[in-house]
XYZ file of C-alpha atoms in Angstrom:
687
model
C -8.488 80.615 -0.144
C -10.356 81.346 -3.318
C -9.739 78.750 -6.023
C -9.516 80.738 -9.274
C -9.747 78.669 -12.448
C -9.066 79.351 -16.138
C -11.841 79.008 -18.683
C -10.687 79.096 -22.283
C -14.056 77.939 -23.597
C -17.500 76.780 -22.529
C -16.569 73.182 -21.709
C -13.600 74.374 -19.665
C -15.966 76.722 -17.827
C -18.227 73.844 -16.845
C -15.205 71.778 -15.871
C -13.995 74.562 -13.587
C -17.356 75.172 -11.921
C -18.332 71.523 -11.499
C -14.878 70.703 -10.102
C -15.117 73.261 -7.320
C -13.807 76.646 -8.469
C -14.839 79.659 -6.426
C -14.142 81.979 -9.356
C -13.213 81.747 -13.019
C -11.302 84.051 -15.311
C -12.001 84.176 -19.014
C -11.648 86.365 -22.066
C -14.029 87.976 -24.507
C -13.728 88.472 -28.264
C -10.827 90.938 -27.917
C -8.402 92.681 -25.547
C -7.425 89.525 -23.615
C -3.874 88.282 -23.027
C -4.761 84.878 -24.531
C -6.166 85.841 -27.913
C -5.594 82.298 -29.215
C -7.779 80.639 -26.584
C -11.339 79.768 -27.632
C -12.642 82.671 -25.552
C -16.272 83.801 -25.416
C -18.619 85.795 -27.612
C -20.692 88.476 -25.928
C -23.727 86.224 -25.771
C -21.589 83.423 -24.347
C -20.220 85.840 -21.754
C -23.764 86.719 -20.721
C -24.647 83.031 -20.432
C -21.432 82.351 -18.519
C -22.174 85.110 -16.009
C -25.681 83.755 -15.372
C -24.417 80.163 -15.150
C -21.633 81.037 -12.692
C -23.567 83.477 -10.528
C -26.413 80.999 -10.135
C -23.867 78.617 -8.649
C -22.109 81.152 -6.452
C -19.025 81.374 -8.686
C -17.453 84.751 -9.420
C -16.559 85.808 -12.972
C -13.395 87.755 -13.791
C -12.896 88.933 -17.384
C -9.512 89.732 -18.883
C -9.130 93.081 -20.650
C -5.414 92.961 -20.049
C -3.559 93.953 -23.190
C -1.640 97.092 -24.072
C -3.973 99.230 -26.167
C -3.499 101.815 -28.865
C -5.439 105.065 -29.099
C -7.775 103.745 -31.767
C -8.693 100.718 -29.611
C -9.597 102.533 -26.397
C -13.183 103.496 -27.368
C -13.983 99.858 -28.248
C -12.353 98.622 -25.030
C -14.415 101.075 -22.974
C -17.595 99.989 -24.737
C -16.731 96.345 -24.062
C -16.250 96.998 -20.350
C -19.575 98.866 -20.374
C -21.108 95.649 -21.679
C -19.369 93.668 -18.924
C -20.874 96.037 -16.361
C -24.329 95.226 -17.717
C -23.951 91.515 -16.920
C -22.354 92.324 -14.445
C -19.033 90.528 -14.047
C -17.318 90.469 -10.668
C -13.979 91.916 -11.774
C -12.034 93.073 -14.818
C -8.302 92.385 -15.160
C -6.354 95.291 -16.661
C -2.759 95.812 -17.797
C -2.917 99.122 -19.647
C -2.583 102.108 -17.311
C -4.489 104.310 -19.743
C -7.497 101.998 -19.720
C -7.181 101.607 -15.943
C -7.432 105.361 -15.376
C -10.366 105.757 -17.780
C -12.272 102.918 -16.126
C -11.795 104.332 -12.655
C -13.478 107.488 -13.903
C -16.329 105.752 -15.727
C -17.016 102.742 -13.494
C -15.826 103.582 -9.979
C -17.682 100.648 -8.396
C -16.361 98.016 -10.836
C -13.643 95.915 -9.150
C -10.418 96.265 -11.143
C -7.665 93.694 -10.762
C -4.103 94.618 -11.719
C -3.003 91.929 -14.186
C 0.274 90.087 -13.717
C 1.183 91.817 -16.998
C 1.711 94.976 -14.908
C 4.899 93.331 -13.560
C 3.992 94.087 -9.947
C 6.732 92.831 -7.628
C 7.333 95.471 -4.939
C 5.331 96.728 -1.946
C 5.478 100.274 -3.307
C 4.198 99.371 -6.764
C 1.279 97.403 -5.340
C 0.459 100.179 -2.886
C 0.463 102.696 -5.731
C -2.110 100.637 -7.677
C -4.224 100.220 -4.541
C -4.245 103.975 -4.055
C -5.400 104.397 -7.654
C -8.341 102.072 -7.064
C -7.196 98.508 -7.774
C -8.999 95.999 -5.596
C -6.596 93.136 -6.271
C -3.049 92.642 -7.531
C -2.013 89.560 -9.485
C 1.619 89.375 -8.454
C 4.588 88.532 -10.646
C 5.298 84.796 -10.715
C 8.971 85.360 -9.816
C 8.313 86.367 -6.197
C 9.275 84.228 -3.225
C 6.944 83.557 -0.314
C 8.857 86.032 1.828
C 8.625 88.727 -0.843
C 4.879 88.099 -1.193
C 4.545 88.417 2.583
C 6.289 91.800 2.545
C 3.892 93.060 -0.121
C 0.810 91.770 1.707
C 1.907 93.281 5.008
C 2.495 96.668 3.397
C -0.911 97.079 1.743
C -4.521 95.932 2.383
C -5.076 95.067 -1.285
C -6.221 91.542 -2.180
C -3.303 89.383 -3.333
C -3.662 86.802 -6.070
C -0.843 84.380 -6.846
C -0.342 81.624 -9.405
C -0.207 78.148 -7.877
C -0.232 75.861 -10.912
C 0.489 76.049 -14.631
C 2.949 77.362 -17.165
C 5.814 79.630 -16.155
C 7.050 82.235 -18.605
C 10.813 82.637 -18.704
C 10.311 86.395 -18.733
C 8.656 88.570 -16.145
C 5.106 88.974 -17.475
C 4.655 92.250 -19.314
C 8.399 92.470 -19.979
C 8.706 90.014 -22.873
C 9.075 91.382 -26.389
C 10.530 88.226 -27.958
C 7.428 87.255 -29.912
C 6.837 90.829 -31.049
C 10.375 91.365 -32.323
C 10.857 87.961 -33.935
C 7.418 87.530 -35.455
C 5.367 90.694 -35.047
C 3.041 89.003 -32.530
C 3.050 90.885 -29.264
C 2.738 89.067 -25.964
C 1.593 92.359 -24.466
C -1.322 92.303 -26.889
C -2.319 88.679 -26.328
C -0.631 87.250 -29.425
C 2.462 85.539 -27.985
C 3.804 82.833 -30.308
C 5.906 81.302 -27.484
C 9.268 81.409 -29.265
C 10.901 80.662 -25.900
C 9.804 77.021 -26.256
C 11.961 76.699 -29.378
C 15.652 75.737 -29.152
C 17.799 78.483 -27.651
C 21.134 77.088 -26.527
C 23.396 78.373 -23.775
C 26.984 77.119 -23.549
C 26.801 73.817 -21.692
C 23.001 74.005 -21.476
C 20.287 71.659 -22.678
C 19.498 73.445 -25.929
C 16.133 74.633 -24.600
C 17.445 77.215 -22.192
C 14.459 79.559 -22.240
C 11.907 76.884 -21.336
C 10.830 76.423 -17.720
C 8.860 73.584 -16.184
C 5.288 74.242 -15.132
C 4.646 75.442 -11.598
C 2.816 73.338 -9.032
C 2.464 74.606 -5.473
C -0.856 72.926 -4.762
C 0.341 70.929 -1.766
C 1.598 74.054 0.010
C -1.344 76.425 -0.283
C -1.411 76.996 3.461
C 1.997 78.668 3.186
C 0.697 81.031 0.514
C -2.334 81.809 2.630
C -0.087 82.524 5.610
C 1.899 84.907 3.393
C -1.264 86.916 2.698
C -2.536 85.417 -0.568
C -6.332 85.267 -0.805
C -6.682 83.752 -4.279
C -4.934 80.654 -5.660
C -4.772 81.098 -9.432
C -4.442 78.253 -11.918
C -2.921 79.068 -15.318
C -4.349 77.403 -18.407
C -6.871 79.220 -20.591
C -5.392 77.442 -23.603
C -5.496 73.977 -22.042
C -8.068 71.202 -22.258
C -11.125 70.997 -19.968
C -9.722 67.783 -18.461
C -6.624 69.683 -17.340
C -8.808 72.389 -15.807
C -10.872 69.792 -13.944
C -7.803 68.019 -12.582
C -6.069 71.216 -11.467
C -9.213 72.665 -9.889
C -10.055 69.407 -8.095
C -6.557 69.187 -6.624
C -6.539 72.867 -5.686
C -10.012 72.593 -4.135
C -8.928 69.765 -1.864
C -5.742 71.553 -0.867
C -7.612 74.801 -0.151
C -10.084 72.884 2.012
C -7.258 71.327 4.004
C -7.681 67.865 2.508
C -4.962 65.610 1.150
C -4.629 65.581 -2.636
C -4.996 61.947 -3.792
C -1.867 60.503 -5.381
C -3.826 59.284 -8.399
C -5.158 62.783 -9.053
C -1.615 64.140 -8.808
C -0.390 61.554 -11.311
C -3.284 62.273 -13.677
C -2.637 66.007 -13.482
C 1.013 65.480 -14.372
C 0.037 63.120 -17.172
C -2.462 65.449 -18.800
C 0.108 68.238 -19.046
C 3.573 68.832 -17.670
C 7.047 69.716 -18.882
C 9.440 67.167 -17.419
C 7.438 67.335 -14.208
C 6.779 70.420 -12.081
C 8.718 73.016 -10.131
C 8.000 75.050 -6.998
C 10.703 77.393 -8.198
C 10.450 81.031 -7.387
C 8.059 80.627 -4.448
C 10.695 78.706 -2.515
C 13.431 81.157 -3.504
C 15.300 78.460 -5.421
C 16.406 79.083 -8.989
C 18.668 77.402 -11.496
C 18.815 74.276 -13.605
C 16.117 72.381 -11.664
C 13.472 74.825 -12.942
C 14.094 74.187 -16.643
C 12.148 71.632 -18.660
C 10.447 70.893 -21.965
C 7.492 68.855 -23.154
C 9.060 65.472 -23.862
C 7.728 62.472 -25.784
C 7.177 60.775 -22.446
C 5.097 63.727 -21.246
C 2.939 63.563 -24.351
C 2.573 59.778 -24.114
C 1.241 60.088 -20.567
C -1.831 61.982 -21.779
C -3.805 58.887 -22.759
C -7.499 58.628 -23.494
C -7.828 56.583 -20.293
C -6.512 59.540 -18.287
C -8.766 62.010 -20.099
C -11.803 59.768 -19.600
C -11.091 59.492 -15.896
C -10.758 63.253 -15.540
C -14.001 63.910 -17.395
C -15.702 62.159 -14.527
C -14.679 65.057 -12.295
C -17.085 67.396 -14.062
C -19.793 65.099 -15.339
C -22.450 66.602 -13.099
C -23.368 69.485 -10.837
C -21.413 70.068 -7.659
C -23.824 70.638 -4.776
C -22.100 73.655 -3.296
C -24.942 76.136 -2.640
C -26.525 75.599 0.796
C -30.276 76.184 1.107
C -32.938 75.866 3.796
C -36.297 74.308 2.930
C -39.601 74.691 4.699
C -42.710 72.654 3.765
C -46.068 73.957 5.008
C -49.555 72.479 4.588
C -51.999 75.366 4.544
C -55.564 74.197 4.165
C -55.907 72.791 0.690
C -52.405 73.800 -0.430
C -48.864 72.635 0.080
C -46.202 75.369 0.063
C -42.460 74.766 -0.223
C -40.191 77.717 0.552
C -36.477 77.575 -0.277
C -33.996 80.215 0.919
C -30.317 80.674 0.162
C -27.687 82.314 2.382
C -28.018 85.684 0.609
C -31.703 85.960 1.503
C -33.226 85.004 -1.830
C -36.512 83.162 -1.566
C -38.456 80.900 -3.916
C -41.871 79.333 -3.271
C -43.682 76.532 -5.084
C -47.266 75.431 -4.509
C -49.397 72.305 -5.086
C -52.848 71.133 -3.974
C -53.144 68.747 -1.040
C -53.563 65.135 -2.098
C -56.417 62.847 -1.123
C -54.423 59.870 0.058
C -52.790 59.169 3.397
C -50.215 61.679 4.610
C -46.549 60.930 4.071
C -44.691 60.818 7.406
C -42.559 63.838 8.260
C -39.324 61.851 7.996
C -40.198 60.705 4.465
C -41.038 64.279 3.422
C -37.691 65.513 4.720
C -35.869 62.677 3.013
C -37.561 63.317 -0.332
C -37.102 67.087 -0.335
C -33.402 66.750 0.527
C -32.754 64.898 -2.746
C -31.232 67.834 -4.616
C -28.973 65.796 -6.896
C -28.562 67.197 -10.379
C -28.721 70.754 -9.042
C -26.048 72.996 -7.482
C -28.034 73.086 -4.229
C -27.418 71.277 -0.972
C -30.191 71.053 1.613
C -28.686 72.266 4.879
C -32.012 72.008 6.674
C -35.486 70.747 5.808
C -38.510 71.566 7.957
C -41.816 69.719 7.496
C -45.051 69.446 9.524
C -44.898 67.019 12.446
C -47.964 65.296 11.077
C -46.398 64.894 7.674
C -47.996 66.108 4.452
C -50.922 64.937 2.349
C -48.956 64.503 -0.840
C -47.399 61.816 -2.942
C -43.684 61.484 -3.621
C -44.156 62.809 -7.151
C -45.826 65.954 -5.780
C -42.937 66.635 -3.394
C -40.456 66.081 -6.199
C -42.311 68.574 -8.391
C -42.435 71.126 -5.560
C -38.679 70.768 -5.017
C -37.817 71.034 -8.703
C -39.984 74.112 -9.242
C -38.686 75.964 -6.191
C -35.044 75.186 -6.859
C -35.337 76.158 -10.526
C -36.925 79.468 -9.524
C -34.152 80.091 -7.001
C -31.490 79.188 -9.573
C -32.920 81.750 -11.999
C -32.999 84.412 -9.287
C -29.383 83.753 -8.369
C -28.298 84.156 -11.983
C -29.622 87.716 -12.135
C -27.635 90.702 -10.818
C -28.071 94.446 -10.897
C -25.824 96.050 -13.536
C -22.773 97.961 -12.339
C -23.017 101.686 -13.110
C -20.977 102.840 -16.103
C -20.797 106.480 -17.149
C -20.797 106.604 -20.936
C -18.261 109.412 -21.293
C -16.902 109.589 -24.852
C -13.124 109.452 -25.153
C -11.018 110.888 -27.911
C -7.262 111.430 -27.597
C -6.512 115.040 -26.659
C -4.421 116.838 -29.241
C -0.691 117.213 -28.707
C 0.166 120.366 -26.810
C 3.409 122.229 -27.464
C 4.902 119.890 -30.097
C 8.703 119.792 -30.028
C 10.774 122.174 -32.113
C 14.381 121.168 -32.675
C 16.933 121.253 -35.453
C 18.568 118.027 -34.282
C 16.854 115.330 -32.232
C 17.913 115.678 -28.567
C 19.588 112.491 -27.311
C 19.151 110.700 -23.997
C 22.145 108.349 -23.832
C 21.621 105.397 -21.473
C 24.540 103.209 -20.405
C 24.814 99.873 -18.652
C 28.065 101.025 -17.060
C 30.056 104.241 -16.713
C 32.974 102.364 -18.320
C 31.169 102.721 -21.672
C 31.263 106.538 -21.617
C 32.990 108.477 -24.382
C 33.651 112.121 -25.158
C 30.738 112.251 -27.622
C 28.299 111.907 -24.734
C 28.901 115.593 -23.999
C 26.935 116.337 -27.153
C 23.844 114.623 -25.753
C 21.011 116.298 -23.903
C 20.974 113.819 -21.003
C 23.038 110.956 -19.651
C 21.438 107.998 -17.891
C 23.487 105.648 -15.697
C 22.576 102.799 -13.348
C 21.436 103.793 -9.873
C 24.343 101.810 -8.440
C 26.957 104.040 -10.112
C 29.389 105.251 -7.440
C 28.976 108.735 -5.978
C 32.610 109.613 -6.780
C 32.067 108.740 -10.431
C 28.885 110.810 -10.599
C 30.555 113.831 -9.045
C 33.494 113.537 -11.439
C 31.219 113.389 -14.470
C 29.334 116.432 -13.282
C 32.574 118.372 -12.768
C 33.846 117.334 -16.227
C 30.864 118.921 -17.951
C 28.836 115.876 -18.898
C 25.092 116.415 -19.544
C 22.561 116.308 -16.688
C 22.603 112.827 -15.176
C 19.570 110.575 -14.718
C 19.929 107.479 -12.559
C 18.154 104.361 -13.791
C 16.301 102.391 -11.114
C 16.554 98.615 -11.733
C 13.695 97.185 -13.764
C 13.738 94.161 -11.456
C 13.481 95.110 -7.775
C 12.507 91.769 -6.217
C 12.945 92.083 -2.473
C 15.251 95.069 -2.907
C 12.899 98.023 -2.489
C 14.294 99.156 0.888
C 17.906 99.008 -0.336
C 17.023 100.840 -3.538
C 15.235 103.534 -1.542
C 18.353 104.064 0.569
C 20.513 104.345 -2.567
C 18.136 106.915 -4.014
C 18.220 108.947 -0.817
C 22.023 108.873 -0.801
C 22.201 110.051 -4.418
C 19.649 112.783 -3.791
C 21.795 114.095 -0.941
C 24.606 114.415 -3.502
C 22.345 116.448 -5.773
C 21.338 113.671 -8.196
C 17.559 113.677 -7.909
C 16.359 112.606 -11.389
C 15.586 108.934 -11.980
C 14.508 106.665 -14.840
C 11.603 104.393 -13.908
C 10.979 101.106 -15.707
C 8.275 99.743 -13.390
C 5.466 100.985 -11.177
C 7.503 100.295 -8.052
C 10.128 102.775 -9.234
C 7.435 105.379 -9.938
C 6.117 104.841 -6.418
C 9.587 105.408 -4.911
C 10.018 108.684 -6.808
C 6.623 109.877 -5.574
C 7.486 108.902 -2.021
C 10.855 110.688 -2.069
C 9.766 113.719 -4.098
C 12.247 112.851 -6.854
C 12.092 113.736 -10.543
C 10.809 110.716 -12.493
C 11.267 109.795 -16.149
C 9.474 106.797 -17.659
C 11.280 104.033 -19.538
C 10.078 101.769 -22.379
C 9.132 98.961 -19.993
C 6.167 100.922 -18.611
C 4.548 99.838 -21.904
C 3.044 103.224 -22.713
C 1.107 102.734 -25.940
C -1.645 105.367 -25.915
C -2.416 108.956 -24.983
C -4.478 107.995 -21.943
C -1.472 106.126 -20.511
C 0.746 109.152 -21.122
C -1.758 111.320 -19.284
C -2.044 108.813 -16.436
C 1.718 108.801 -15.910
C 1.834 112.595 -16.145
C -0.632 112.721 -13.274
C 1.549 110.235 -11.398
C 4.409 112.706 -11.630
C 6.523 111.684 -14.625
C 8.454 114.542 -16.224
C 9.020 112.629 -19.488
C 8.256 109.180 -20.826
C 9.756 106.807 -23.366
C 6.972 105.179 -25.350
C 6.751 101.462 -26.026
C 8.971 100.347 -28.892
C 6.074 98.202 -30.101
C 4.500 101.371 -31.547
C 5.064 102.240 -35.177
C 6.404 105.679 -36.039
C 2.969 106.740 -37.212
C 1.294 105.531 -34.005
C 3.908 107.307 -31.916
C 3.456 110.550 -33.838
C -0.317 110.425 -33.287
C -0.020 110.390 -29.485
C -1.577 113.461 -27.896
C -1.467 114.997 -24.444
C 1.039 117.147 -22.627
C 3.759 114.815 -21.346
C 7.076 115.105 -23.263
C 7.825 111.771 -24.889
C 10.671 109.962 -26.577
C 11.356 106.806 -28.521
C 14.288 104.419 -28.723
C 16.521 105.316 -31.679
C 19.517 103.046 -31.113
C 20.222 99.958 -29.046
C 19.757 96.246 -28.610
C 16.174 96.022 -27.456
C 15.560 93.967 -24.335
C 13.574 90.932 -25.477
C 13.202 89.449 -21.999
C 13.651 90.419 -18.374
C 14.112 87.290 -16.300
C 15.000 86.360 -12.750
C 16.332 82.975 -13.787
C 19.441 83.207 -15.936
C 19.332 80.973 -19.042
C 23.118 80.717 -18.944
C 22.844 79.014 -15.555
C 20.965 76.095 -17.117
C 24.067 73.932 -17.215
C 25.865 71.510 -14.939
C 28.153 74.339 -13.859
C 25.254 76.544 -12.751
C 25.934 80.280 -12.624
C 28.924 81.136 -14.814
C 29.674 84.425 -12.976
C 30.031 86.114 -16.348
C 32.418 89.046 -16.493
C 31.260 89.816 -20.028
C 27.786 89.335 -21.504
C 27.142 85.766 -22.587
C 24.828 84.674 -25.375
C 22.116 82.273 -26.486
C 22.147 80.685 -29.942
C 18.918 79.880 -31.751
C 18.301 77.094 -34.271
C 19.462 79.379 -37.095
C 22.746 80.031 -35.245
C 21.786 83.620 -34.486
C 23.302 84.844 -31.225
C 21.342 86.824 -28.618
C 23.399 88.561 -25.894
C 22.505 87.820 -22.269
C 23.378 90.597 -19.852
C 23.338 90.201 -16.084
C 22.689 93.125 -13.749
C 23.294 93.129 -10.010
C 22.007 96.199 -8.182
C 21.137 96.764 -4.531
C 21.412 93.055 -3.860
C 18.995 92.207 -6.703
C 20.218 90.188 -9.680
C 18.298 90.156 -12.947
C 19.018 89.214 -16.531
C 18.071 90.722 -19.881
C 18.088 88.764 -23.126
C 18.896 91.286 -25.855
C 18.128 91.355 -29.556
C 20.727 89.899 -31.910
C 21.222 93.226 -33.707
C 20.649 96.790 -32.541
C 17.809 99.054 -33.568
C 18.817 102.020 -35.729
C 16.508 104.933 -36.485
C 19.218 107.569 -36.511
C 18.528 108.392 -40.168
C 14.760 108.741 -39.664
C 14.693 112.139 -37.943
C 11.916 113.447 -40.185
C 9.666 110.634 -38.974
C 10.674 111.402 -35.372
C 9.663 115.066 -35.495
C 7.016 114.446 -32.809
C 9.605 113.081 -30.365
C 10.959 115.330 -27.642
C 14.054 113.149 -27.413
C 15.570 109.977 -28.820
C 16.936 107.242 -26.587
C 20.311 105.646 -27.336
C 20.617 102.565 -25.142
C 24.113 101.116 -24.848
C 24.306 97.609 -23.403
C 27.134 95.395 -24.710
C 29.154 98.132 -26.492
C 32.534 99.347 -25.211
C 33.513 103.028 -25.010
C 35.099 103.021 -28.489
C 31.943 101.584 -30.034
C 29.631 104.006 -28.207
C 31.716 106.929 -29.431
C 31.565 105.716 -33.028
C 27.787 105.195 -32.888
C 27.158 108.689 -31.544
C 29.499 110.205 -34.128
C 27.612 108.414 -36.917
C 24.391 109.958 -35.643
C 25.723 113.462 -35.082
C 27.358 113.505 -38.546
C 24.371 111.813 -40.211
C 26.599 109.121 -41.677
C 25.666 105.611 -42.755
C 26.267 103.119 -39.942
C 28.862 100.435 -40.538
C 27.086 97.734 -38.543
C 24.118 95.429 -39.068
C 20.902 96.800 -37.640
C 17.129 96.405 -37.585
C 14.302 98.905 -37.934
C 12.488 96.963 -35.255
C 8.753 97.550 -35.190
C 8.954 101.190 -36.266
C 7.342 100.490 -39.649
C 5.825 97.006 -39.468
C 4.250 97.194 -36.001
C 2.672 94.280 -34.139
C -0.555 92.333 -33.994
């Protein structure tokens, strides 16, 4: 397996390479999901590419944030620069950028970031068909679920094996954005989940998971189809990187991980120890943990000093073959690597007695201090007329020349096609904003729904209920495919087929796996907020993938939303408690009682005693949890600023039927709401 290491700065890069990484991933000055890491300037990126390539280490660069229209030209120019180095892969989250890069740099390997929330065979297969070479899978998958994905698609599979676990599915967390204006989808996460959020009977830190460590079981991941073992930690110290890479290297090579190294790795950074969590299929209280005083105390200078020894010098990992020839008055040393590169050094023949062949071989094989390892050394049977210092000079010169050759690569082609957002075609014309009313349950329905343009219900809503609503004159019904589909794709497909046979063939898609199912079944697809559509190129990409409409990201301001171009009809959330997290591990289960089997939504309480509803969803055998905002969004009185929307989304989660009716009446009558609300990010936006 490939050992893939984080590099948050130059010292961490050296630590990763010298400790045995096969590849590193790092970020540039912008557009990376860890904006607060040290990261690399352009010149440092160039130096890093040369340094790594010379040592046979691949370089992956993160360009994995959600982008806005005004940022796309700069992002494209940055990737053009990366192609000039060239890097070995670029990690991408934004579907707009992904589609533009496939057009401009078809030979550049693109890796689908874990921020794409990929967790189904269909979603991964869709990205592979669009040109992704590798998928970085969601951390919440089990080994069996990873195996199903790998067996269904020839794409390379990358999986996290060590490091921090987010409580939320990556790409589906809006906590930092909503609470502090710092978007995790744009690399600015402030990690509010590590602060106190208390569940009834919990620990008081019920959104904080332990770090993952699956290093001792890499062979099981490899058997499941994973080709790259990824270590999290671009914001961690070089000593941590060295320890994690060293342990992962030994495990990948089939060696035992020394107990002392394991203890040092836990000491340098852990949260109440480690968990194997999702990969084993086990969830619950054992996965939760925080950084305790004892954890901090374990990170002593003695531990750090010991770990620095892991990357104090070059790792001799590049095999070479050496051939020494005495040709008349000259000595020639030729060095070749496994890729066919060749370097030659030359020196005059000495006047003294010839060194024996064995001594020549012994001296030339001393490649310490370089990344090279002499696999074979050939020398004349009669030895060579040269002193030891001459042989040393020949070796140094040849190896340095070969090192420089290895650091140089041909640039990857990049077509410099200018991009400007296409103008909006057929802007909407309405007297009142059309409403798409989305419900968590049919029990929340009220008579006012008949005044809406569309009604969205969960896919699992019973066929009898759907038929009754249709007969009673409710608006056209969309069925919402679960945002979390872990291991449930086949069951969800069957449900969709059953509903389509009943004449319900329009679906709301909140992830790429759902889009893939609609394409497979020929169903009508409508995009939800969790597709993270933030620019015109993304809208156009999803239009080409078959969406009939799309709800834009609620991280856009009203002005940014209005500026979106293209042809795809689009909407924006107008009312509802925004989903701050989508998680597979319920925070309310972090208690001695375990799962509370809630009949009504529970809640988390923060340190200011603000309550955040927690809503559990079970669909097609898949259970997932959303942590909702403490107050609902309300833009119902901002219709003038929504004139570019084709529809407004009202999302009802914890409300009962009386409350939903009152909220819709307030909107239809243009009255002042009688409840607390937020304007969300509509005006203030996010970093």
